[in-house]
mmCIF file of C-alpha atoms in Angstrom:
data_model
loop_
_atom_site.group_PDB
_atom_site.id
_atom_site.type_symbol
_atom_site.label_atom_id
_atom_site.label_comp_id
_atom_site.label_asym_id
_atom_site.label_seq_id
_atom_site.Cartn_x
_atom_site.Cartn_y
_atom_site.Cartn_z
ATOM 1 C CA MET A 1 101.475 130.048 77.853
ATOM 2 C CA LYS A 2 99.417 128.347 76.403
ATOM 3 C CA ILE A 3 98.301 124.740 77.874
ATOM 4 C CA LEU A 4 96.807 121.727 76.602
ATOM 5 C CA LEU A 5 96.585 118.760 79.656
ATOM 6 C CA LEU A 6 95.016 116.056 78.338
ATOM 7 C CA ASN A 7 93.609 113.497 80.455
ATOM 8 C CA PRO A 8 90.841 110.290 79.195
ATOM 9 C CA ILE A 9 89.979 109.817 82.926
ATOM 10 C CA LEU A 10 88.676 112.444 85.127
ATOM 11 C CA TYR A 11 87.020 110.317 87.731
ATOM 12 C CA THR A 12 88.631 106.871 88.831
ATOM 13 C CA ALA A 13 85.226 103.845 87.768
ATOM 14 C CA ASP A 14 84.741 101.130 90.260
ATOM 15 C CA ASN A 15 84.156 97.387 87.972
ATOM 16 C CA TYR A 16 84.494 98.794 84.814
ATOM 17 C CA ILE A 17 81.822 101.866 86.181
ATOM 18 C CA ILE A 18 82.814 105.344 85.455
ATOM 19 C CA PRO A 19 80.195 107.143 87.707
ATOM 20 C CA LYS A 20 77.877 109.762 86.974
ATOM 21 C CA VAL A 21 77.644 113.646 88.247
ATOM 22 C CA ASN A 22 76.554 116.804 87.531
ATOM 23 C CA SER A 23 80.217 118.118 87.719
ATOM 24 C CA ILE A 24 83.453 118.315 86.862
ATOM 25 C CA LYS A 25 83.904 120.725 88.496
ATOM 26 C CA ASP A 26 85.062 118.725 91.570
ATOM 27 C CA CYS A 27 87.779 116.390 89.730
ATOM 28 C CA MET A 28 91.587 116.899 90.432
ATOM 29 C CA ILE A 29 92.800 118.116 86.299
ATOM 30 C CA TYR A 30 90.316 121.037 86.431
ATOM 31 C CA SER A 31 91.228 121.977 89.893
ATOM 32 C CA PHE A 32 94.507 122.523 88.120
ATOM 33 C CA GLY A 33 93.996 123.694 85.305
ATOM 34 C CA LEU A 34 92.132 126.946 87.445
ATOM 35 C CA ALA A 35 95.708 127.298 88.516
ATOM 36 C CA PHE A 36 97.838 127.481 85.578
ATOM 37 C CA GLN A 37 95.455 130.102 84.331
ATOM 38 C CA SER A 38 95.063 131.602 88.031
ATOM 39 C CA LEU A 39 99.276 132.367 86.795
ATOM 40 C CA GLY A 40 97.977 133.980 83.290
ATOM 41 C CA HIS A 41 97.948 130.518 81.053
ATOM 42 C CA THR A 42 95.579 130.081 78.637
ATOM 43 C CA VAL A 43 94.353 126.630 79.637
ATOM 44 C CA THR A 44 92.198 123.857 77.580
ATOM 45 C CA LEU A 45 91.609 120.380 78.727
ATOM 46 C CA VAL A 46 90.894 117.067 76.324
ATOM 47 C CA ALA A 47 89.027 114.223 78.038
ATOM 48 C CA ALA A 48 86.812 111.120 77.306
ATOM 49 C CA ASP A 49 83.298 112.534 76.458
ATOM 50 C CA ASP A 50 82.610 109.272 78.797
ATOM 51 C CA TYR A 51 83.189 111.639 81.317
ATOM 52 C CA GLN A 52 81.095 114.540 80.605
ATOM 53 C CA PRO A 53 78.951 115.642 83.342
ATOM 54 C CA GLU A 54 74.463 114.652 83.703
ATOM 55 C CA THR A 55 73.957 119.105 83.833
ATOM 56 C CA VAL A 56 75.365 121.277 80.931
ATOM 57 C CA GLU A 57 78.328 123.125 82.706
ATOM 58 C CA GLN A 58 79.723 126.253 81.770
ATOM 59 C CA TYR A 59 83.522 125.594 82.679
ATOM 60 C CA ASP A 60 86.190 128.457 84.170
ATOM 61 C CA PHE A 61 88.560 127.262 80.609
ATOM 62 C CA ASN A 62 88.030 125.865 77.789
ATOM 63 C CA ILE A 63 87.454 121.673 77.684
ATOM 64 C CA ILE A 64 86.583 119.714 74.324
ATOM 65 C CA PHE A 65 85.192 116.299 75.602
ATOM 66 C CA MET A 66 86.401 113.759 72.549
ATOM 67 C CA GLN A 67 84.712 110.199 71.755
ATOM 68 C CA THR A 68 86.551 107.298 72.635
ATOM 69 C CA GLY A 69 86.878 104.389 70.467
ATOM 70 C CA LEU A 70 87.411 100.418 70.074
ATOM 71 C CA LYS A 71 85.076 100.485 73.608
ATOM 72 C CA LYS A 72 85.849 97.229 73.291
ATOM 73 C CA LEU A 73 89.736 96.958 73.444
ATOM 74 C CA PHE A 74 89.933 99.992 75.156
ATOM 75 C CA HIS A 75 87.193 100.255 77.746
ATOM 76 C CA PRO A 76 87.239 103.731 78.040
ATOM 77 C CA SER A 77 87.589 103.166 82.865
ATOM 78 C CA ILE A 78 91.096 102.261 82.497
ATOM 79 C CA PHE A 79 92.304 102.350 78.662
ATOM 80 C CA PRO A 80 90.776 104.886 77.069
ATOM 81 C CA PHE A 81 91.437 105.134 73.046
ATOM 82 C CA LEU A 82 90.596 108.547 71.549
ATOM 83 C CA PRO A 83 90.541 107.674 67.419
ATOM 84 C CA HIS A 84 90.437 111.841 66.596
ATOM 85 C CA LEU A 85 93.195 113.582 68.920
ATOM 86 C CA PRO A 86 96.302 112.188 66.519
ATOM 87 C CA SER A 87 94.409 114.978 64.001
ATOM 88 C CA PHE A 88 93.859 117.188 67.134
ATOM 89 C CA LEU A 89 97.702 117.216 68.032
ATOM 90 C CA ARG A 90 98.718 117.786 63.397
ATOM 91 C CA LYS A 91 96.400 120.422 63.279
ATOM 92 C CA GLU A 92 96.792 122.495 66.975
ATOM 93 C CA GLY A 93 99.251 121.100 68.917
ATOM 94 C CA LYS A 94 101.927 123.116 67.432
ATOM 95 C CA GLN A 95 99.799 126.511 69.323
ATOM 96 C CA PHE A 96 100.784 125.073 72.696
ATOM 97 C CA ASP A 97 103.444 125.862 74.555
ATOM 98 C CA LEU A 98 102.453 122.764 76.901
ATOM 99 C CA ILE A 99 101.600 119.721 76.920
ATOM 100 C CA ILE A 100 101.030 118.264 79.947
ATOM 101 C CA SER A 101 99.977 113.985 79.499
ATOM 102 C CA SER A 102 98.232 111.757 81.649
ATOM 103 C CA GLU A 103 100.852 108.222 82.101
ATOM 104 C CA VAL A 104 103.255 106.995 80.033
ATOM 105 C CA PHE A 105 100.655 103.998 79.072
ATOM 106 C CA THR A 106 98.155 105.935 77.472
ATOM 107 C CA THR A 107 96.945 106.087 73.954
ATOM 108 C CA ALA A 108 96.937 110.018 74.174
ATOM 109 C CA SER A 109 100.926 110.266 75.518
ATOM 110 C CA LEU A 110 101.871 108.956 73.112
ATOM 111 C CA PHE A 111 100.108 110.358 70.690
ATOM 112 C CA SER A 112 101.110 113.470 72.064
ATOM 113 C CA VAL A 113 104.606 112.495 71.781
ATOM 114 C CA LEU A 114 104.422 111.296 67.599
ATOM 115 C CA PHE A 115 103.060 114.558 66.879
ATOM 116 C CA CYS A 116 103.956 117.018 70.029
ATOM 117 C CA ASN A 117 107.108 115.812 71.380
ATOM 118 C CA LYS A 118 109.104 118.969 72.312
ATOM 119 C CA ASN A 119 106.274 120.362 73.603
ATOM 120 C CA THR A 120 105.125 117.608 75.905
ATOM 121 C CA LEU A 121 105.554 116.518 79.993
ATOM 122 C CA ILE A 122 104.167 113.364 80.477
ATOM 123 C CA TRP A 123 102.723 113.569 84.361
ATOM 124 C CA GLN A 124 103.312 110.279 85.745
ATOM 125 C CA GLU A 125 101.531 108.870 88.687
ATOM 126 C CA LEU A 126 102.080 105.376 88.495
ATOM 127 C CA ASN A 127 104.515 103.386 90.542
ATOM 128 C CA VAL A 128 103.256 99.843 89.706
ATOM 129 C CA HIS A 129 103.038 97.733 86.290
ATOM 130 C CA ASN A 130 98.761 98.114 85.242
ATOM 131 C CA ARG A 131 97.139 94.930 87.115
ATOM 132 C CA MET A 132 94.798 94.450 83.482
ATOM 133 C CA PHE A 133 95.235 91.040 82.132
ATOM 134 C CA HIS A 134 98.092 90.205 84.524
ATOM 135 C CA GLN A 135 99.721 92.655 83.497
ATOM 136 C CA ILE A 136 100.948 91.423 80.374
ATOM 137 C CA PRO A 137 100.373 94.494 78.417
ATOM 138 C CA SER A 138 101.479 96.870 80.406
ATOM 139 C CA LYS A 139 104.854 95.351 80.355
ATOM 140 C CA LEU A 140 105.573 95.258 77.246
ATOM 141 C CA TRP A 141 104.541 98.928 76.071
ATOM 142 C CA TYR A 142 106.649 100.536 78.707
ATOM 143 C CA ASN A 143 109.162 98.069 78.080
ATOM 144 C CA ILE A 144 109.189 98.457 74.295
ATOM 145 C CA ILE A 145 106.623 101.510 73.891
ATOM 146 C CA GLY A 146 108.345 103.579 76.561
ATOM 147 C CA LYS A 147 112.354 102.908 76.222
ATOM 148 C CA LEU A 148 112.330 103.650 71.876
ATOM 149 C CA PHE A 149 108.883 106.595 71.876
ATOM 150 C CA PHE A 150 109.277 108.065 75.691
ATOM 151 C CA ARG A 151 113.480 108.284 75.490
ATOM 152 C CA ASN A 152 113.534 112.455 75.263
ATOM 153 C CA THR A 153 110.441 112.870 76.585
ATOM 154 C CA LEU A 154 110.677 115.162 79.899
ATOM 155 C CA ILE A 155 108.943 112.215 82.596
ATOM 156 C CA ILE A 156 107.137 114.185 86.175
ATOM 157 C CA PRO A 157 106.803 111.718 88.424
ATOM 158 C CA ARG A 158 103.790 113.177 90.545
ATOM 159 C CA SER A 159 105.597 110.690 93.649
ATOM 160 C CA GLU A 160 108.905 109.088 94.400
ATOM 161 C CA SER A 161 107.882 106.393 94.291
ATOM 162 C CA ALA A 162 106.620 106.719 90.713
ATOM 163 C CA GLY A 163 110.032 108.289 89.466
ATOM 164 C CA ASN A 164 111.765 105.133 91.095
ATOM 165 C CA PHE A 165 108.824 103.335 88.843
ATOM 166 C CA ILE A 166 109.302 104.995 85.679
ATOM 167 C CA SER A 167 113.439 105.398 85.775
ATOM 168 C CA ARG A 168 113.259 101.796 84.996
ATOM 169 C CA PHE A 169 112.073 102.310 81.243
ATOM 170 C CA CYS A 170 112.854 106.253 80.631
ATOM 171 C CA ASN A 171 115.963 107.639 80.728
ATOM 172 C CA ASN A 172 114.734 111.680 81.170
ATOM 173 C CA VAL A 173 112.978 111.717 84.281
ATOM 174 C CA SER A 174 112.073 114.928 86.555
ATOM 175 C CA PRO A 175 113.948 113.852 90.217
ATOM 176 C CA ILE A 176 111.333 116.596 91.335
ATOM 177 C CA PRO A 177 108.098 115.070 91.140
ATOM 178 C CA VAL A 178 104.412 117.362 91.618
ATOM 179 C CA ASP A 179 102.069 116.304 93.098
ATOM 180 C CA HIS A 180 98.638 118.194 91.247
ATOM 181 C CA GLY A 181 98.129 120.058 95.190
ATOM 182 C CA VAL A 182 94.771 121.876 96.206
ATOM 183 C CA ASN A 183 93.083 124.683 96.079
ATOM 184 C CA LEU A 184 94.037 126.625 99.201
ATOM 185 C CA LYS A 185 90.791 128.689 98.453
ATOM 186 C CA LYS A 186 88.281 125.936 99.088
ATOM 187 C CA TYR A 187 89.847 124.359 102.094
ATOM 188 C CA ILE A 188 90.184 126.182 106.213
ATOM 189 C CA PHE A 189 92.616 124.912 108.648
ATOM 190 C CA SER A 190 92.592 124.216 112.337
ATOM 191 C CA ASP A 191 94.805 122.739 114.760
ATOM 192 C CA LYS A 192 91.656 122.666 116.542
ATOM 193 C CA LYS A 193 90.296 118.976 117.446
ATOM 194 C CA GLU A 194 87.485 117.028 118.790
ATOM 195 C CA ASN A 195 87.109 113.772 119.415
ATOM 196 C CA GLN A 196 86.603 112.359 116.036
ATOM 197 C CA PHE A 197 89.191 110.599 113.655
ATOM 198 C CA ILE A 198 87.566 110.725 110.569
ATOM 199 C CA VAL A 199 86.242 108.381 105.880
ATOM 200 C CA ALA A 200 86.628 110.109 103.336
ATOM 201 C CA ALA A 201 85.717 107.190 100.350
ATOM 202 C CA GLN A 202 83.343 106.035 97.896
ATOM 203 C CA LEU A 203 81.414 102.981 100.184
ATOM 204 C CA ILE A 204 83.378 100.327 97.665
ATOM 205 C CA LYS A 205 85.324 97.414 98.687
ATOM 206 C CA ARG A 206 88.266 98.605 97.209
ATOM 207 C CA LYS A 207 88.290 101.160 99.797
ATOM 208 C CA ASN A 208 88.282 98.163 102.846
ATOM 209 C CA VAL A 209 86.573 100.794 105.347
ATOM 210 C CA ASP A 210 85.400 97.511 106.938
ATOM 211 C CA TYR A 211 89.019 97.340 108.831
ATOM 212 C CA ILE A 212 88.859 100.339 109.560
ATOM 213 C CA ILE A 213 85.823 100.086 111.805
ATOM 214 C CA HIS A 214 87.358 96.835 112.714
ATOM 215 C CA GLN A 215 90.140 98.702 114.089
ATOM 216 C CA PHE A 216 88.284 101.664 115.239
ATOM 217 C CA ALA A 217 85.464 99.191 117.620
ATOM 218 C CA GLY A 218 88.910 97.756 119.580
ATOM 219 C CA PHE A 219 90.348 100.693 119.943
ATOM 220 C CA VAL A 220 86.899 102.187 121.191
ATOM 221 C CA GLU A 221 87.000 99.322 123.977
ATOM 222 C CA THR A 222 89.784 100.374 125.372
ATOM 223 C CA HIS A 223 88.654 103.822 125.926
ATOM 224 C CA PRO A 224 85.288 103.341 127.003
ATOM 225 C CA HIS A 225 84.871 106.743 128.631
ATOM 226 C CA LYS A 226 86.271 109.293 126.459
ATOM 227 C CA ASN A 227 83.183 109.240 123.348
ATOM 228 C CA TYR A 228 85.783 108.746 120.109
ATOM 229 C CA GLN A 229 83.695 108.800 117.511
ATOM 230 C CA LEU A 230 84.561 107.692 113.689
ATOM 231 C CA ALA A 231 82.739 109.669 110.843
ATOM 232 C CA ILE A 232 82.189 108.082 107.608
ATOM 233 C CA ALA A 233 81.671 110.751 104.592
ATOM 234 C CA GLY A 234 80.897 108.848 101.044
ATOM 235 C CA ARG A 235 78.020 106.688 99.467
ATOM 236 C CA GLY A 236 78.754 103.445 97.992
ATOM 237 C CA THR A 237 77.457 99.915 96.833
ATOM 238 C CA GLU A 238 79.485 98.588 100.667
ATOM 239 C CA GLU A 239 77.367 101.096 102.756
ATOM 240 C CA GLU A 240 74.248 99.122 103.885
ATOM 241 C CA ASN A 241 76.818 96.030 104.422
ATOM 242 C CA LEU A 242 78.966 98.277 107.098
ATOM 243 C CA LYS A 243 75.883 99.326 108.870
ATOM 244 C CA LYS A 244 75.038 96.186 109.464
ATOM 245 C CA LEU A 245 78.904 95.742 110.472
ATOM 246 C CA VAL A 246 78.011 99.255 112.920
ATOM 247 C CA GLN A 247 74.996 97.470 114.383
ATOM 248 C CA LYS A 248 76.799 94.239 114.526
ATOM 249 C CA LEU A 249 80.069 95.438 116.419
ATOM 250 C CA SER A 250 77.218 98.034 118.735
ATOM 251 C CA LEU A 251 78.677 100.926 117.310
ATOM 252 C CA GLU A 252 76.585 103.269 116.581
ATOM 253 C CA ASN A 253 76.238 105.851 118.963
ATOM 254 C CA SER A 254 79.782 106.360 117.293
ATOM 255 C CA VAL A 255 80.458 105.204 114.581
ATOM 256 C CA HIS A 256 77.830 108.371 112.095
ATOM 257 C CA PHE A 257 77.532 108.048 107.978
ATOM 258 C CA LEU A 258 76.876 111.229 106.633
ATOM 259 C CA GLY A 259 76.388 110.188 103.088
ATOM 260 C CA PHE A 260 77.315 112.536 100.464
ATOM 261 C CA LEU A 261 79.390 116.355 101.321
ATOM 262 C CA ASN A 262 80.209 119.142 99.687
ATOM 263 C CA HIS A 263 83.534 120.088 99.570
ATOM 264 C CA ARG A 264 82.826 123.043 102.140
ATOM 265 C CA GLU A 265 81.142 120.420 104.179
ATOM 266 C CA LEU A 266 83.987 117.739 104.109
ATOM 267 C CA ASN A 267 86.680 120.379 104.842
ATOM 268 C CA GLU A 268 84.915 121.595 108.029
ATOM 269 C CA GLN A 269 84.795 117.737 108.871
ATOM 270 C CA ILE A 270 88.020 117.126 108.005
ATOM 271 C CA ALA A 271 89.515 119.617 109.842
ATOM 272 C CA ARG A 272 87.735 119.483 113.196
ATOM 273 C CA SER A 273 89.077 115.448 113.201
ATOM 274 C CA ILE A 274 92.466 114.233 115.097
ATOM 275 C CA ALA A 275 93.133 111.643 111.568
ATOM 276 C CA PHE A 276 92.139 110.903 108.335
ATOM 277 C CA LEU A 277 91.977 107.572 108.106
ATOM 278 C CA ILE A 278 92.970 105.421 104.857
ATOM 279 C CA ALA A 279 92.880 101.402 104.848
ATOM 280 C CA THR A 280 92.312 101.218 100.331
ATOM 281 C CA LYS A 281 93.349 98.128 98.805
ATOM 282 C CA LYS A 282 94.966 99.530 95.294
ATOM 283 C CA ASP A 283 94.437 103.566 96.074
ATOM 284 C CA LEU A 284 97.572 105.175 94.369
ATOM 285 C CA ASN A 285 96.733 109.116 93.605
ATOM 286 C CA MET A 286 94.599 109.838 96.721
ATOM 287 C CA VAL A 287 93.653 113.539 96.429
ATOM 288 C CA SER A 288 92.052 113.231 99.203
ATOM 289 C CA ILE A 289 95.290 112.837 100.697
ATOM 290 C CA PRO A 290 96.686 116.513 100.444
ATOM 291 C CA GLU A 291 93.342 118.441 100.891
ATOM 292 C CA SER A 292 93.511 116.711 104.357
ATOM 293 C CA ILE A 293 96.844 117.784 105.230
ATOM 294 C CA VAL A 294 96.231 121.177 103.764
ATOM 295 C CA SER A 295 93.063 121.500 106.012
ATOM 296 C CA GLY A 296 95.471 120.602 109.184
ATOM 297 C CA THR A 297 95.138 117.103 110.495
ATOM 298 C CA PRO A 298 97.329 114.042 109.693
ATOM 299 C CA ILE A 299 96.975 110.797 107.839
ATOM 300 C CA LEU A 300 96.989 107.532 108.966
ATOM 301 C CA SER A 301 97.338 104.774 106.534
ATOM 302 C CA ASN A 302 98.624 102.167 104.664
ATOM 303 C CA THR A 303 101.393 102.132 102.850
ATOM 304 C CA VAL A 304 99.259 101.817 98.939
ATOM 305 C CA PRO A 305 98.737 105.366 98.600
ATOM 306 C CA ALA A 306 101.502 106.801 96.726
ATOM 307 C CA LEU A 307 102.158 109.852 98.819
ATOM 308 C CA SER A 308 103.213 107.660 101.924
ATOM 309 C CA LEU A 309 106.514 108.430 102.021
ATOM 310 C CA TYR A 310 106.294 112.096 101.877
ATOM 311 C CA ILE A 311 103.792 111.423 104.567
ATOM 312 C CA ILE A 312 107.008 109.758 106.335
ATOM 313 C CA LYS A 313 109.337 111.891 106.114
ATOM 314 C CA ASN A 314 107.405 114.369 106.694
ATOM 315 C CA ARG A 315 106.006 113.918 109.734
ATOM 316 C CA LEU A 316 102.708 114.004 108.358
ATOM 317 C CA GLY A 317 100.985 111.591 110.120
ATOM 318 C CA ILE A 318 101.294 107.398 110.405
ATOM 319 C CA CYS A 319 102.000 105.120 107.622
ATOM 320 C CA LYS A 320 101.819 101.422 108.351
ATOM 321 C CA ASP A 321 100.275 98.460 106.936
ATOM 322 C CA ASN A 322 97.763 96.476 109.152
ATOM 323 C CA TRP A 323 97.444 99.444 111.047
ATOM 324 C CA GLY A 324 94.901 99.360 114.479
ATOM 325 C CA ILE A 325 94.488 100.314 118.233
ATOM 326 C CA ASN A 326 98.512 101.216 118.370
ATOM 327 C CA GLU A 327 98.541 103.604 115.616
ATOM 328 C CA LEU A 328 95.025 105.240 116.321
ATOM 329 C CA GLU A 329 96.464 105.962 120.020
ATOM 330 C CA SER A 330 99.670 107.057 117.948
ATOM 331 C CA MET A 331 98.004 109.666 116.052
ATOM 332 C CA ILE A 332 96.274 110.441 119.543
ATOM 333 C CA THR A 333 100.027 110.764 120.706
ATOM 334 C CA ASN A 334 101.741 112.686 118.351
ATOM 335 C CA GLN A 335 98.872 114.628 117.856
ATOM 336 C CA GLU A 336 100.381 118.327 118.042
ATOM 337 C CA GLU A 337 102.924 117.933 116.310
ATOM 338 C CA PHE A 338 101.527 116.050 113.120
ATOM 339 C CA VAL A 339 98.661 119.305 113.280
ATOM 340 C CA ARG A 340 101.379 121.126 113.528
ATOM 341 C CA ASN A 341 103.421 119.592 110.528
ATOM 342 C CA CYS A 342 100.572 119.793 108.510
ATOM 343 C CA ILE A 343 99.840 122.744 108.968
ATOM 344 C CA SER A 344 103.325 124.273 107.723
ATOM 345 C CA LYS A 345 102.820 122.157 104.563
ATOM 346 C CA ARG A 346 99.405 123.961 102.720
ATOM 347 C CA THR A 347 101.701 126.467 100.934
ATOM 348 C CA ASP A 348 104.009 123.742 99.104
ATOM 349 C CA LEU A 349 100.771 121.311 98.363
ATOM 350 C CA SER A 350 99.153 124.557 96.989
ATOM 351 C CA SER A 351 97.652 124.294 93.363
ATOM 352 C CA GLU A 352 99.476 127.072 92.290
ATOM 353 C CA TYR A 353 102.672 126.136 93.526
ATOM 354 C CA ALA A 354 102.297 122.686 91.772
ATOM 355 C CA ALA A 355 101.454 124.507 88.925
ATOM 356 C CA LEU A 356 104.330 126.981 89.546
ATOM 357 C CA LYS A 357 106.844 124.224 89.618
ATOM 358 C CA MET A 358 105.693 121.145 86.590
ATOM 359 C CA ILE A 359 106.564 124.878 84.956
ATOM 360 C CA GLY A 360 109.896 125.670 86.169
ATOM 361 C CA LEU A 361 110.991 122.000 85.293
ATOM 362 C CA PHE A 362 109.872 121.730 82.014
ATOM 363 C CA GLN A 363 111.608 125.501 80.516
ATOM 364 C CA ASN A 364 114.484 123.807 82.618
ATOM 365 C CA ASN A 365 114.737 120.802 79.990
ATOM 366 C CA LEU A 366 114.244 123.056 77.395
ATOM 367 C CA SER A 367 117.006 125.267 77.863
ATOM 368 C CA LEU A 368 119.399 121.747 78.571
#
């Protein structure tokens, strides 16, 4: 099959600032494209040119960086508008057997449905209304554009909660969710754990890492002789404030800032940890969750991430709002079971398995 991926936003921005990177090969959609390619398909990715890396790269499949327009109205970090996409789809769209467009609430998805509806499926991540402008644009889009133009389009949710949300507005929603999966070739796993918890995130306010540090401080007080450690991987604007908080709590010997780690280095740190800790305020689709699970490391999170229901149902850790000392203790008490369950899910969370599921759902829909 010839597959077109429409995914204008490659990375999550912070406060409208798109991160500058040297490579896009670590982003989720690139790995997903590799999965389709490994299955024998020909892949093309369309992304916004605002996300081009700072260095020149050679890619494994065709990538088209399209110019964005009307940036004051459609900011590229939130709702990018690709003015050349309609003409591209009119001229080239029919050559693709399958077009996968991210989200109902995007102009790229609308263009794809208008010009190539028969071979388009929408891959839905959002499970709540977009917050911009008090949710008014989002509510209007889903209730009018969604119901009018997407009524016959196959929509595959990335999580159960995303499926429940989009089913309120669209009829042809797959009951089977498909997450993006993980390239298992890049991730080792281990059932041997050290006395370490880990956080891997941008060190910015919405990640709520200060909350994690406070909970870990309380946990350490109850285990003064166990030498438990907290590893924090990542960089960001809050790094200095977090280091000052560690000093204030006298945790210099227990909390370690690792800075930026490449995939291999981060995987090794995660694989040896008791649990991967999350307290995000609004991140829905977190690539780090399946990456941790396939590393054999359970998750301790609040219920904000879309995969929280999946974690709970499959006993891959604990998801509870305002988690604290008791939940950190439970991650140790249930460590053997949680780790075993994580390792058993490796195949199900592979990107190739996700790609196969998506193609199967699309082909079944065509035969209806």
